[in-house]
Amino acid sequence: MNWQIANATAMLRAPQVHRDLDIDRTGYVDVFAALRAAGIDCMTRPMPKLFGFYFGLDDGGPAMLLNASLDEIGLRHTAAHELGHHVFDHGSRADSDLDIAGLQPQRVWTAVEKQAESFAAWFLMPPQAVDAALRRIGIEQVQQPEEVYEVARWLGTSYAGTVRHLRRLKKIDAKSASSWPSIPPQRLRARLHPPTLNKPTSHLFPIRPSAGSGVLHVAAGDVLLLPPGSRIAKLPHGLIAMDPESWPAESTASGPAWRAGATVEVTDHFHQSAAFIVEVPGHPPISVTVVAPVRRLGTADVWGCTSEPDHPQAAD
């Protein structure tokens, strides 16, 4: 099986699974909710040599074991990949290296691994969700690698994986799809906001005026960039303004080095998801929901969850 066939079968199968499991395809896809709906037991534990393991029906499944040492993006991708093994009835599979960062272009993939990997992309990045992310950053077609990084933040996916999938969706050209994966995400973050050079493991979430009612899934150390002149009545507990003196009334910065009016950091004390209103001069208010991280260790029933609040607070 070549990659073209693997992608074609995954493109057809992923929306069927979304429908069968009642998964919203217009935004961030909750793969762990999908596993629960599919009746697949999930557990995480540190595994130095494995990304994940899928147990088929012949081995007491369906169930999967994920590497707890992965970050949330890695866990989401691996879970979607193992779900691909499940829906295509591949049987039990051990995955030692999924190349989530796209650092091994010469890697040899077996037919079933190509199919599961393609499924992960189509499942986590359905076209409707990609289009919604593009609208949130105010574009229709991707022109810069920084824009890919922003799309990935809204979708909860890896930068390299998002580049590859945007090519499948014809949102970027072949030349960009070939060269952009080699750009380190840290360099893209620094272009968007230079101080993030001091935070190599943090993710950056630029919140554009076009964001509308956005939901961001964050982790401690991540940084939110607000538009120039923004006002917030009160930041939720666990979110702190890192440089409140940089909340200017106006800003002339534009282009790839777009600068926010304020930067807000997610701290280790952010445990309860919260919603708030960002008021931006000359634009409709932006409703931002920030979803607190979940510590995924052990069986899924002890991971816990955080609800998304319904009533954000407006600035006065």
CSV table of C-alpha atoms in Angstrom, one decimal:
chain,number,residue,atom,x,y,z
A,1,MET,CA,0.0,0.0,0.0
A,2,ASN,CA,1.4,3.4,-1.0
A,3,TRP,CA,0.8,6.7,0.8
A,4,GLN,CA,-1.8,7.8,-1.7
A,5,ILE,CA,-4.0,4.7,-1.1
A,6,ALA,CA,-3.5,5.0,2.6
A,7,ASN,CA,-4.6,8.6,2.6
A,8,ALA,CA,-7.6,7.8,0.4
A,9,THR,CA,-8.9,5.1,2.7
A,10,ALA,CA,-8.2,7.2,5.8
A,11,MET,CA,-10.0,10.2,4.3
A,12,LEU,CA,-13.1,8.1,3.8
A,13,ARG,CA,-13.0,6.3,7.1
A,14,ALA,CA,-12.3,9.2,9.5
A,15,PRO,CA,-15.5,11.1,8.9
A,16,GLN,CA,-17.5,7.8,9.4
A,17,VAL,CA,-15.8,7.4,12.7
A,18,HIS,CA,-16.5,11.0,13.7
A,19,ARG,CA,-20.2,10.4,12.9
A,20,ASP,CA,-20.4,7.0,14.6
A,21,LEU,CA,-18.8,8.4,17.8
A,22,ASP,CA,-20.6,11.7,17.7
A,23,ILE,CA,-17.4,13.8,17.4
A,24,ASP,CA,-17.6,17.4,16.4
A,25,ARG,CA,-15.6,18.0,13.2
A,26,THR,CA,-15.6,21.8,13.3
A,27,GLY,CA,-12.9,22.3,16.0
A,28,TYR,CA,-10.5,20.6,18.3
A,29,VAL,CA,-11.1,16.9,18.1
A,30,ASP,CA,-11.2,15.2,21.5
A,31,VAL,CA,-9.6,11.8,20.7
A,32,PHE,CA,-9.9,10.6,24.3
A,33,ALA,CA,-13.6,11.2,24.2
A,34,ALA,CA,-13.7,9.2,21.0
A,35,LEU,CA,-11.9,6.3,22.7
A,36,ARG,CA,-14.5,6.3,25.5
A,37,ALA,CA,-17.3,6.4,23.0
A,38,ALA,CA,-15.8,3.5,21.1
A,39,GLY,CA,-15.4,1.4,24.3
A,40,ILE,CA,-11.6,1.3,24.0
A,41,ASP,CA,-9.8,1.1,27.3
A,42,CYS,CA,-6.9,3.4,27.5
A,43,MET,CA,-3.9,3.6,29.9
A,44,THR,CA,-0.7,5.5,30.1
A,45,ARG,CA,2.6,4.6,31.6
A,46,PRO,CA,6.3,5.6,31.0
A,47,MET,CA,7.6,3.4,28.2
A,48,PRO,CA,11.1,4.4,27.0
A,49,LYS,CA,11.0,2.4,23.8
A,50,LEU,CA,7.3,2.7,22.7
A,51,PHE,CA,5.0,5.4,21.7
A,52,GLY,CA,1.9,3.2,22.0
A,53,PHE,CA,0.5,-0.3,21.8
A,54,TYR,CA,-2.9,-1.3,20.5
A,55,PHE,CA,-4.4,-4.6,21.9
A,56,GLY,CA,-6.8,-6.1,19.4
A,57,LEU,CA,-9.8,-8.3,20.2
A,58,ASP,CA,-7.8,-11.5,20.0
A,59,ASP,CA,-5.6,-10.2,22.8
A,60,GLY,CA,-8.3,-9.0,25.2
A,61,GLY,CA,-8.9,-5.6,23.6
A,62,PRO,CA,-9.9,-3.3,22.4
A,63,ALA,CA,-7.4,-1.4,24.5
A,64,MET,CA,-4.4,0.8,24.1
A,65,LEU,CA,-1.3,1.6,26.2
A,66,LEU,CA,0.3,5.0,25.6
A,67,ASN,CA,3.7,6.4,26.6
A,68,ALA,CA,3.0,8.8,29.6
A,69,SER,CA,6.3,10.6,28.8
A,70,LEU,CA,4.8,12.1,25.7
A,71,ASP,CA,3.4,15.6,25.8
A,72,GLU,CA,-0.3,16.2,25.2
A,73,ILE,CA,0.2,16.6,21.4
A,74,GLY,CA,2.2,13.4,21.2
A,75,LEU,CA,-0.4,11.5,23.3
A,76,ARG,CA,-3.2,12.8,21.1
A,77,HIS,CA,-1.4,11.8,17.9
A,78,THR,CA,-0.5,8.4,19.2
A,79,ALA,CA,-4.0,7.7,20.5
A,80,ALA,CA,-5.4,8.7,17.1
A,81,HIS,CA,-2.9,6.4,15.4
A,82,GLU,CA,-3.8,3.5,17.6
A,83,LEU,CA,-7.5,4.2,17.0
A,84,GLY,CA,-6.6,3.8,13.3
A,85,HIS,CA,-5.4,0.3,14.0
A,86,HIS,CA,-8.7,-0.4,15.7
A,87,VAL,CA,-11.0,0.9,13.0
A,88,PHE,CA,-9.1,-0.8,10.2
A,89,ASP,CA,-9.0,-4.0,12.2
A,90,HIS,CA,-5.2,-4.3,12.0
A,91,GLY,CA,-5.0,-6.4,15.2
A,92,SER,CA,-2.5,-5.8,18.0
A,93,ARG,CA,0.3,-3.4,17.1
A,94,ALA,CA,3.3,-1.9,18.9
A,95,ASP,CA,4.5,1.5,17.7
A,96,SER,CA,8.1,2.3,18.6
A,97,ASP,CA,8.5,5.6,16.6
A,98,LEU,CA,5.8,7.5,14.9
A,99,ASP,CA,8.1,10.4,13.9
A,100,ILE,CA,5.5,13.0,15.1
A,101,ALA,CA,8.0,15.8,14.6
A,102,GLY,CA,8.7,14.8,11.0
A,103,LEU,CA,12.5,14.4,11.5
A,104,GLN,CA,12.8,11.1,9.6
A,105,PRO,CA,11.7,11.7,6.0
A,106,GLN,CA,13.5,8.5,4.8
A,107,ARG,CA,11.7,6.2,7.3
A,108,VAL,CA,10.2,3.1,5.9
A,109,TRP,CA,6.5,2.5,6.8
A,110,THR,CA,4.6,-0.7,6.5
A,111,ALA,CA,1.2,-0.7,4.9
A,112,VAL,CA,-0.8,-0.9,8.1
A,113,GLU,CA,1.3,1.9,9.7
A,114,LYS,CA,0.8,4.1,6.7
A,115,GLN,CA,-3.0,3.6,7.0
A,116,ALA,CA,-3.0,4.2,10.8
A,117,GLU,CA,-0.8,7.3,10.4
A,118,SER,CA,-3.0,8.7,7.7
A,119,PHE,CA,-6.1,8.0,9.8
A,120,ALA,CA,-4.6,10.0,12.7
A,121,ALA,CA,-4.2,13.1,10.5
A,122,TRP,CA,-7.7,12.9,9.0
A,123,PHE,CA,-9.2,12.2,12.4
A,124,LEU,CA,-7.5,15.0,14.3
A,125,MET,CA,-7.6,17.5,11.4
A,126,PRO,CA,-10.9,17.2,9.5
A,127,PRO,CA,-11.3,19.8,6.7
A,128,GLN,CA,-14.1,21.6,8.7
A,129,ALA,CA,-11.8,22.0,11.7
A,130,VAL,CA,-8.9,23.2,9.5
A,131,ASP,CA,-11.1,25.8,7.8
A,132,ALA,CA,-12.4,27.0,11.2
A,133,ALA,CA,-8.8,27.4,12.4
A,134,LEU,CA,-7.9,29.4,9.3
A,135,ARG,CA,-10.8,31.7,10.0
A,136,ARG,CA,-9.7,32.2,13.6
A,137,ILE,CA,-6.3,33.5,12.4
A,138,GLY,CA,-8.0,35.6,9.7
A,139,ILE,CA,-6.8,33.9,6.5
A,140,GLU,CA,-8.1,31.6,3.8
A,141,GLN,CA,-4.9,30.2,2.4
A,142,VAL,CA,-1.6,29.6,4.2
A,143,GLN,CA,1.3,31.8,3.1
A,144,GLN,CA,3.8,31.5,5.9
A,145,PRO,CA,5.0,28.7,8.2
A,146,GLU,CA,4.1,30.7,11.2
A,147,GLU,CA,0.5,30.4,10.1
A,148,VAL,CA,0.8,26.6,10.1
A,149,TYR,CA,2.1,26.8,13.7
A,150,GLU,CA,-1.0,28.9,14.6
A,151,VAL,CA,-3.4,26.4,12.9
A,152,ALA,CA,-1.7,23.6,14.9
A,153,ARG,CA,-2.3,25.4,18.1
A,154,TRP,CA,-6.0,25.6,17.5
A,155,LEU,CA,-6.2,21.9,16.4
A,156,GLY,CA,-3.9,20.5,19.1
A,157,THR,CA,-1.6,18.9,16.5
A,158,SER,CA,2.1,18.8,15.8
A,159,TYR,CA,3.6,21.5,13.5
A,160,ALA,CA,5.2,19.0,11.1
A,161,GLY,CA,2.0,16.8,11.0
A,162,THR,CA,0.0,19.9,10.3
A,163,VAL,CA,2.3,20.9,7.4
A,164,ARG,CA,1.8,17.5,5.8
A,165,HIS,CA,-1.9,17.6,6.2
A,166,LEU,CA,-2.4,21.1,4.8
A,167,ARG,CA,-0.7,19.9,1.7
A,168,ARG,CA,-3.2,17.1,1.4
A,169,LEU,CA,-5.9,19.7,1.7
A,170,LYS,CA,-4.3,21.9,-0.9
A,171,LYS,CA,-3.8,24.7,1.6
A,172,ILE,CA,-0.1,24.9,0.8
A,173,ASP,CA,2.0,24.2,-2.3
A,174,ALA,CA,4.4,21.3,-2.7
A,175,LYS,CA,7.5,23.4,-2.3
A,176,SER,CA,6.3,24.7,1.1
A,177,ALA,CA,5.3,21.2,2.2
A,178,SER,CA,8.8,20.0,1.4
A,179,SER,CA,10.8,22.8,3.1
A,180,TRP,CA,8.7,24.0,6.0
A,181,PRO,CA,8.8,20.8,8.2
A,182,SER,CA,12.6,21.4,8.7
A,183,ILE,CA,12.0,24.7,10.4
A,184,PRO,CA,12.1,24.3,14.2
A,185,PRO,CA,8.9,25.3,15.8
A,186,GLN,CA,10.9,27.3,18.4
A,187,ARG,CA,12.2,29.5,15.6
A,188,LEU,CA,8.6,30.2,14.5
A,189,ARG,CA,7.5,31.0,18.0
A,190,ALA,CA,10.5,33.5,18.2
A,191,ARG,CA,9.4,35.1,15.0
A,192,LEU,CA,5.9,35.6,16.4
A,193,HIS,CA,7.1,36.7,19.8
A,194,PRO,CA,10.9,36.9,20.4
A,195,PRO,CA,10.8,36.5,24.3
A,196,THR,CA,9.7,32.9,23.8
A,197,LEU,CA,13.3,32.0,22.9
A,198,ASN,CA,13.6,31.7,26.7
A,199,LYS,CA,10.8,29.2,26.8
A,200,PRO,CA,11.9,26.4,24.4
A,201,THR,CA,9.2,23.9,25.5
A,202,SER,CA,6.3,26.3,25.7
A,203,HIS,CA,3.6,26.7,23.1
A,204,LEU,CA,2.5,30.1,21.9
A,205,PHE,CA,-1.2,30.9,21.2
A,206,PRO,CA,-1.6,34.2,19.3
A,207,ILE,CA,-5.3,35.3,19.7
A,208,ARG,CA,-6.2,37.4,16.7
A,209,PRO,CA,-9.2,39.7,16.5
A,210,SER,CA,-10.8,37.2,14.1
A,211,ALA,CA,-10.6,34.4,16.8
A,212,GLY,CA,-14.3,34.8,17.6
A,213,SER,CA,-15.4,32.3,20.3
A,214,GLY,CA,-12.2,30.3,20.6
A,215,VAL,CA,-11.2,27.3,22.8
A,216,LEU,CA,-7.6,26.8,23.6
A,217,HIS,CA,-6.2,23.7,25.2
A,218,VAL,CA,-3.1,24.7,27.1
A,219,ALA,CA,-0.4,23.4,29.4
A,220,ALA,CA,1.7,25.1,32.2
A,221,GLY,CA,4.2,27.4,30.7
A,222,ASP,CA,2.2,28.1,27.5
A,223,VAL,CA,1.8,31.8,26.5
A,224,LEU,CA,-1.3,33.6,25.1
A,225,LEU,CA,-0.7,36.7,23.0
A,226,LEU,CA,-3.5,39.2,23.0
A,227,PRO,CA,-4.2,41.8,20.3
A,228,PRO,CA,-2.8,45.4,20.9
A,229,GLY,CA,-5.0,47.5,23.2
A,230,SER,CA,-6.8,44.5,24.7
A,231,ARG,CA,-8.7,44.8,27.9
A,232,ILE,CA,-9.8,42.0,30.3
A,233,ALA,CA,-11.8,42.6,33.4
A,234,LYS,CA,-10.2,39.8,35.3
A,235,LEU,CA,-7.8,36.9,34.4
A,236,PRO,CA,-8.8,33.5,35.8
A,237,HIS,CA,-6.8,32.1,38.6
A,238,GLY,CA,-3.6,30.5,37.3
A,239,LEU,CA,-3.3,32.8,34.3
A,240,ILE,CA,-0.9,35.8,34.8
A,241,ALA,CA,-0.1,38.8,32.7
A,242,MET,CA,3.7,38.6,32.2
A,243,ASP,CA,4.2,42.1,31.1
A,244,PRO,CA,1.2,44.3,31.9
A,245,GLU,CA,3.1,47.4,31.1
A,246,SER,CA,3.1,46.3,27.4
A,247,TRP,CA,-0.6,46.8,27.0
A,248,PRO,CA,-0.4,49.8,24.6
A,249,ALA,CA,-3.4,51.6,23.2
A,250,GLU,CA,-2.0,51.2,19.7
A,251,SER,CA,0.5,49.2,17.9
A,252,THR,CA,1.9,49.5,14.4
A,253,ALA,CA,3.5,46.0,14.2
A,254,SER,CA,2.2,43.7,11.5
A,255,GLY,CA,3.2,40.8,9.3
A,256,PRO,CA,5.0,37.6,10.6
A,257,ALA,CA,6.5,39.5,13.5
A,258,TRP,CA,3.0,40.4,14.7
A,259,ARG,CA,3.1,41.7,18.3
A,260,ALA,CA,0.4,41.2,20.9
A,261,GLY,CA,-0.8,43.9,23.3
A,262,ALA,CA,-0.2,41.6,26.3
A,263,THR,CA,1.2,38.2,27.0
A,264,VAL,CA,-0.5,35.9,29.4
A,265,GLU,CA,1.2,32.9,30.9
A,266,VAL,CA,-0.4,29.6,32.0
A,267,THR,CA,1.0,28.7,35.4
A,268,ASP,CA,1.1,25.4,37.4
A,269,HIS,CA,-1.8,26.8,39.4
A,270,PHE,CA,-4.2,26.7,36.5
A,271,HIS,CA,-6.4,23.7,37.2
A,272,GLN,CA,-9.9,24.8,36.4
A,273,SER,CA,-10.9,25.7,32.8
A,274,ALA,CA,-12.1,29.2,32.5
A,275,ALA,CA,-13.7,31.6,30.0
A,276,PHE,CA,-13.2,35.3,29.7
A,277,ILE,CA,-13.9,38.2,27.3
A,278,VAL,CA,-11.1,40.1,25.5
A,279,GLU,CA,-12.2,43.5,24.4
A,280,VAL,CA,-10.2,44.9,21.4
A,281,PRO,CA,-10.6,48.5,20.1
A,282,GLY,CA,-12.4,48.5,16.7
A,283,HIS,CA,-13.3,44.8,16.9
A,284,PRO,CA,-16.1,42.6,18.3
A,285,PRO,CA,-15.3,41.1,21.7
A,286,ILE,CA,-13.4,37.9,21.7
A,287,SER,CA,-14.7,35.1,23.9
A,288,VAL,CA,-11.7,32.9,25.0
A,289,THR,CA,-12.1,29.6,26.7
A,290,VAL,CA,-8.9,28.2,28.1
A,291,VAL,CA,-9.1,24.5,28.9
A,292,ALA,CA,-6.9,23.3,31.8
A,293,PRO,CA,-4.4,20.5,31.2
A,294,VAL,CA,-5.2,16.9,32.4
A,295,ARG,CA,-2.5,14.8,33.9
A,296,ARG,CA,-2.7,11.6,31.9
A,297,LEU,CA,-1.1,8.9,34.0
A,298,GLY,CA,-2.5,5.4,34.7
A,299,THR,CA,-5.9,4.4,33.6
A,300,ALA,CA,-8.2,6.9,31.8
A,301,ASP,CA,-10.8,6.8,34.5
A,302,VAL,CA,-8.4,8.5,37.0
A,303,TRP,CA,-7.2,11.2,34.6
A,304,GLY,CA,-10.0,13.5,35.5
A,305,CYS,CA,-11.4,16.2,33.3
A,306,THR,CA,-12.2,19.9,33.3
A,307,SER,CA,-15.5,21.4,32.2
A,308,GLU,CA,-15.7,24.3,29.8
A,309,PRO,CA,-17.5,27.3,31.5
A,310,ASP,CA,-20.4,28.9,29.8
A,311,HIS,CA,-20.4,32.4,31.0
A,312,PRO,CA,-17.2,34.4,30.3
A,313,GLN,CA,-16.7,37.7,32.1
A,314,ALA,CA,-16.5,40.9,30.1
A,315,ALA,CA,-14.2,43.9,30.8
A,316,ASP,CA,-15.8,46.9,32.4
